Amino acid sequence: MAAPLLFCTAEEAKPVVYKVMDVKLQGVDESLFNLVESRAGPRDSDRPFKRALREDEPFEAAFIGASESDCQAWALDMQARHNFIEQDLIGILDKRSASDETLLIQFYSRGPGMEIGDQGVFPKETDKWHDFRINYRDADALTSSLQFGASEIVYPVYFGRKEELTDERGVFDVSRAEKICMGEES
């Protein structure tokens, strides 16, 4: 099953990796993410990335000190070569993650956005990575909506109302976005 890549770019964020890797897919005992440990690429075809991490299990973090653009470029290169990597969606644990347990989710919009009625085109910018800094516990909801949600419902909320749904700390409110998508809130 394809999964988004998870990068750790700060030594102090390594403890948060265990927490993020504990976010499981519904009904599956594997993490939502593929943990990136090496710049060389996936280890082998049977278990290319770690999808589970015990509390005391050591792991490599070859992207310590890497920039967001380093992670993005690596992800685009690897996803073009391997079908077990979720397309255009990554998670990054950075220095900030160590202090507030947030996760930076990035979504890459390749082509022209989708015209959605009189609401406009979403996402507006193409060939661009879109950032969503979230509480790591909300990763499943956000990634599921972006990957599998009805674009005509999800995109106007996640891309069109992003500023409104982002608090003063820069954290996107996934719970509220989901309520809006489900019609429970406007």
Tab-separated table of C-alpha atoms in Angstrom:
chain	number	residue	atom	x	y	z
A	1	MET	CA	0.000	0.000	0.000
A	2	ALA	CA	1.359	3.424	-0.941
A	3	ALA	CA	2.096	5.771	1.940
A	4	PRO	CA	3.407	9.326	2.253
A	5	LEU	CA	7.066	9.808	3.121
A	6	LEU	CA	8.053	11.082	6.578
A	7	PHE	CA	11.280	13.081	6.925
A	8	CYS	CA	12.997	14.137	10.158
A	9	THR	CA	15.144	17.224	9.531
A	10	ALA	CA	16.118	18.153	13.101
A	11	GLU	CA	17.904	16.060	15.722
A	12	GLU	CA	15.667	17.463	18.457
A	13	ALA	CA	12.564	16.267	16.559
A	14	LYS	CA	13.606	12.586	16.672
A	15	PRO	CA	11.450	11.839	19.768
A	16	VAL	CA	8.394	13.091	17.868
A	17	VAL	CA	9.083	10.565	15.085
A	18	TYR	CA	7.971	7.789	17.466
A	19	LYS	CA	4.681	9.585	18.104
A	20	VAL	CA	3.996	10.255	14.434
A	21	MET	CA	4.844	6.677	13.507
A	22	ASP	CA	2.264	5.602	16.085
A	23	VAL	CA	-0.485	7.276	14.015
A	24	LYS	CA	-2.001	4.224	12.361
A	25	LEU	CA	-4.208	3.788	9.353
A	26	GLN	CA	-7.702	2.715	10.334
A	27	GLY	CA	-7.878	-1.059	10.565
A	28	VAL	CA	-4.156	-1.534	9.882
A	29	ASP	CA	-1.284	-2.012	12.308
A	30	GLU	CA	1.099	0.101	10.252
A	31	SER	CA	1.922	3.760	10.365
A	32	LEU	CA	0.332	6.207	8.024
A	33	PHE	CA	3.870	7.075	6.858
A	34	ASN	CA	6.941	5.550	5.237
A	35	LEU	CA	9.865	6.612	7.452
A	36	VAL	CA	12.739	7.924	5.331
A	37	GLU	CA	16.017	6.826	6.922
A	38	SER	CA	18.488	7.038	4.048
A	39	ARG	CA	19.202	9.379	1.173
A	40	ALA	CA	20.083	6.301	-0.892
A	41	GLY	CA	16.431	5.369	-1.244
A	42	PRO	CA	14.318	2.402	-0.177
A	43	ARG	CA	16.139	-0.493	1.512
A	44	ASP	CA	14.659	-3.388	-0.457
A	45	SER	CA	11.471	-4.330	-2.237
A	46	ASP	CA	9.961	-6.388	0.613
A	47	ARG	CA	10.248	-3.736	3.361
A	48	PRO	CA	11.439	-0.578	1.597
A	49	PHE	CA	10.670	1.749	4.513
A	50	LYS	CA	9.800	1.296	8.150
A	51	ARG	CA	6.031	1.447	8.609
A	52	ALA	CA	6.184	0.727	12.327
A	53	LEU	CA	8.579	1.855	15.026
A	54	ARG	CA	8.780	0.462	18.554
A	55	GLU	CA	9.292	3.000	21.327
A	56	ASP	CA	12.940	2.046	21.828
A	57	GLU	CA	13.787	1.059	18.247
A	58	PRO	CA	16.693	2.996	16.760
A	59	PHE	CA	16.301	4.595	13.374
A	60	GLU	CA	18.449	6.551	10.967
A	61	ALA	CA	17.625	10.139	10.097
A	62	ALA	CA	19.712	10.991	7.042
A	63	PHE	CA	17.810	14.210	6.408
A	64	ILE	CA	18.920	15.957	9.620
A	65	GLY	CA	19.807	19.484	8.535
A	66	ALA	CA	18.068	19.122	5.171
A	67	SER	CA	15.875	21.875	3.814
A	68	GLU	CA	12.233	21.454	2.855
A	69	SER	CA	13.275	21.693	-0.793
A	70	ASP	CA	15.786	18.836	-0.277
A	71	CYS	CA	12.959	16.640	1.045
A	72	GLN	CA	10.613	17.700	-1.746
A	73	ALA	CA	13.128	16.987	-4.506
A	74	TRP	CA	13.993	13.586	-3.027
A	75	ALA	CA	10.304	12.701	-2.707
A	76	LEU	CA	9.526	13.651	-6.305
A	77	ASP	CA	12.493	11.622	-7.533
A	78	MET	CA	11.643	8.528	-5.472
A	79	GLN	CA	7.904	8.569	-6.165
A	80	ALA	CA	8.660	8.578	-9.891
A	81	ARG	CA	10.642	5.345	-9.407
A	82	HIS	CA	8.580	3.455	-6.813
A	83	ASN	CA	4.846	2.767	-6.721
A	84	PHE	CA	4.721	2.213	-2.945
A	85	ILE	CA	5.302	5.913	-2.254
A	86	GLU	CA	2.206	8.091	-2.078
A	87	GLN	CA	2.318	10.653	-4.844
A	88	ASP	CA	2.791	14.338	-4.034
A	89	LEU	CA	2.306	14.151	-0.259
A	90	ILE	CA	5.028	14.269	2.416
A	91	GLY	CA	5.419	14.886	6.132
A	92	ILE	CA	8.333	16.760	7.689
A	93	LEU	CA	9.321	16.850	11.348
A	94	ASP	CA	11.509	19.899	11.841
A	95	LYS	CA	12.980	21.915	14.702
A	96	ARG	CA	9.592	23.407	15.525
A	97	SER	CA	8.072	19.915	15.762
A	98	ALA	CA	10.294	19.210	18.762
A	99	SER	CA	8.715	22.003	20.793
A	100	ASP	CA	5.049	21.852	19.766
A	101	GLU	CA	4.588	18.354	18.263
A	102	THR	CA	3.334	19.744	14.981
A	103	LEU	CA	3.935	18.067	11.676
A	104	LEU	CA	4.424	19.885	8.403
A	105	ILE	CA	2.379	18.164	5.709
A	106	GLN	CA	3.153	19.240	2.167
A	107	PHE	CA	0.941	18.594	-0.850
A	108	TYR	CA	2.312	19.070	-4.366
A	109	SER	CA	-0.056	20.404	-7.003
A	110	ARG	CA	1.267	19.440	-10.413
A	111	GLY	CA	-1.167	20.576	-13.015
A	112	PRO	CA	-3.876	23.166	-13.261
A	113	GLY	CA	-6.227	23.299	-10.310
A	114	MET	CA	-9.792	22.114	-10.463
A	115	GLU	CA	-12.534	24.582	-11.445
A	116	ILE	CA	-15.194	24.239	-8.778
A	117	GLY	CA	-18.444	25.984	-9.685
A	118	ASP	CA	-18.499	29.661	-8.836
A	119	GLN	CA	-15.925	29.143	-6.064
A	120	GLY	CA	-12.942	29.294	-8.396
A	121	VAL	CA	-9.925	27.111	-9.124
A	122	PHE	CA	-8.286	25.042	-6.368
A	123	PRO	CA	-5.440	24.915	-5.729
A	124	LYS	CA	-4.748	28.187	-7.506
A	125	GLU	CA	-0.979	27.721	-7.823
A	126	THR	CA	0.404	24.850	-9.862
A	127	ASP	CA	3.794	23.165	-9.743
A	128	LYS	CA	3.962	24.172	-6.081
A	129	TRP	CA	4.162	22.552	-2.665
A	130	HIS	CA	1.352	23.641	-0.323
A	131	ASP	CA	2.081	23.619	3.430
A	132	PHE	CA	-0.233	22.514	6.216
A	133	ARG	CA	1.303	22.658	9.691
A	134	ILE	CA	-0.905	20.453	11.857
A	135	ASN	CA	-1.042	18.636	15.155
A	136	TYR	CA	0.548	15.281	14.327
A	137	ARG	CA	-2.563	13.456	15.622
A	138	ASP	CA	-4.549	14.968	12.725
A	139	ALA	CA	-2.301	13.529	10.013
A	140	ASP	CA	-4.669	10.701	9.054
A	141	ALA	CA	-7.661	13.027	8.631
A	142	LEU	CA	-5.755	15.580	6.562
A	143	THR	CA	-3.962	13.117	4.303
A	144	SER	CA	-7.135	11.063	3.787
A	145	SER	CA	-9.094	14.151	2.766
A	146	LEU	CA	-6.426	15.349	0.340
A	147	GLN	CA	-5.911	11.868	-1.141
A	148	PHE	CA	-9.403	10.400	-1.163
A	149	GLY	CA	-11.891	13.167	-0.394
A	150	ALA	CA	-14.218	14.569	-3.031
A	151	SER	CA	-12.084	17.332	-4.546
A	152	GLU	CA	-15.097	19.581	-5.152
A	153	ILE	CA	-15.751	19.560	-1.391
A	154	VAL	CA	-12.259	19.249	0.097
A	155	TYR	CA	-10.251	21.625	-2.107
A	156	PRO	CA	-12.340	24.791	-1.520
A	157	VAL	CA	-12.003	24.216	2.239
A	158	TYR	CA	-8.365	23.125	2.466
A	159	PHE	CA	-7.024	25.529	-0.164
A	160	GLY	CA	-9.658	28.263	-0.355
A	161	ARG	CA	-10.129	28.754	3.392
A	162	LYS	CA	-6.635	27.854	4.549
A	163	GLU	CA	-5.865	31.274	6.020
A	164	GLU	CA	-9.151	31.332	7.947
A	165	LEU	CA	-8.499	27.831	9.301
A	166	THR	CA	-4.926	28.573	10.390
A	167	ASP	CA	-4.453	29.964	13.890
A	168	GLU	CA	-2.056	32.656	15.107
A	169	ARG	CA	0.636	29.987	15.671
A	170	GLY	CA	0.380	28.899	12.043
A	171	VAL	CA	-1.375	25.598	12.835
A	172	PHE	CA	-4.119	24.485	10.452
A	173	ASP	CA	-7.332	23.350	12.207
A	174	VAL	CA	-7.980	19.969	10.579
A	175	SER	CA	-10.930	19.188	12.854
A	176	ARG	CA	-12.769	22.346	11.824
A	177	ALA	CA	-11.887	21.794	8.148
A	178	GLU	CA	-13.372	18.303	8.345
A	179	LYS	CA	-16.561	19.639	9.975
A	180	ILE	CA	-16.925	22.167	7.161
A	181	CYS	CA	-16.365	19.441	4.561
A	182	MET	CA	-19.065	17.297	6.195
A	183	GLY	CA	-21.522	20.208	6.334
A	184	GLU	CA	-21.533	20.314	10.146
A	185	GLU	CA	-20.148	23.845	10.154
A	186	SER	CA	-19.977	26.657	7.628
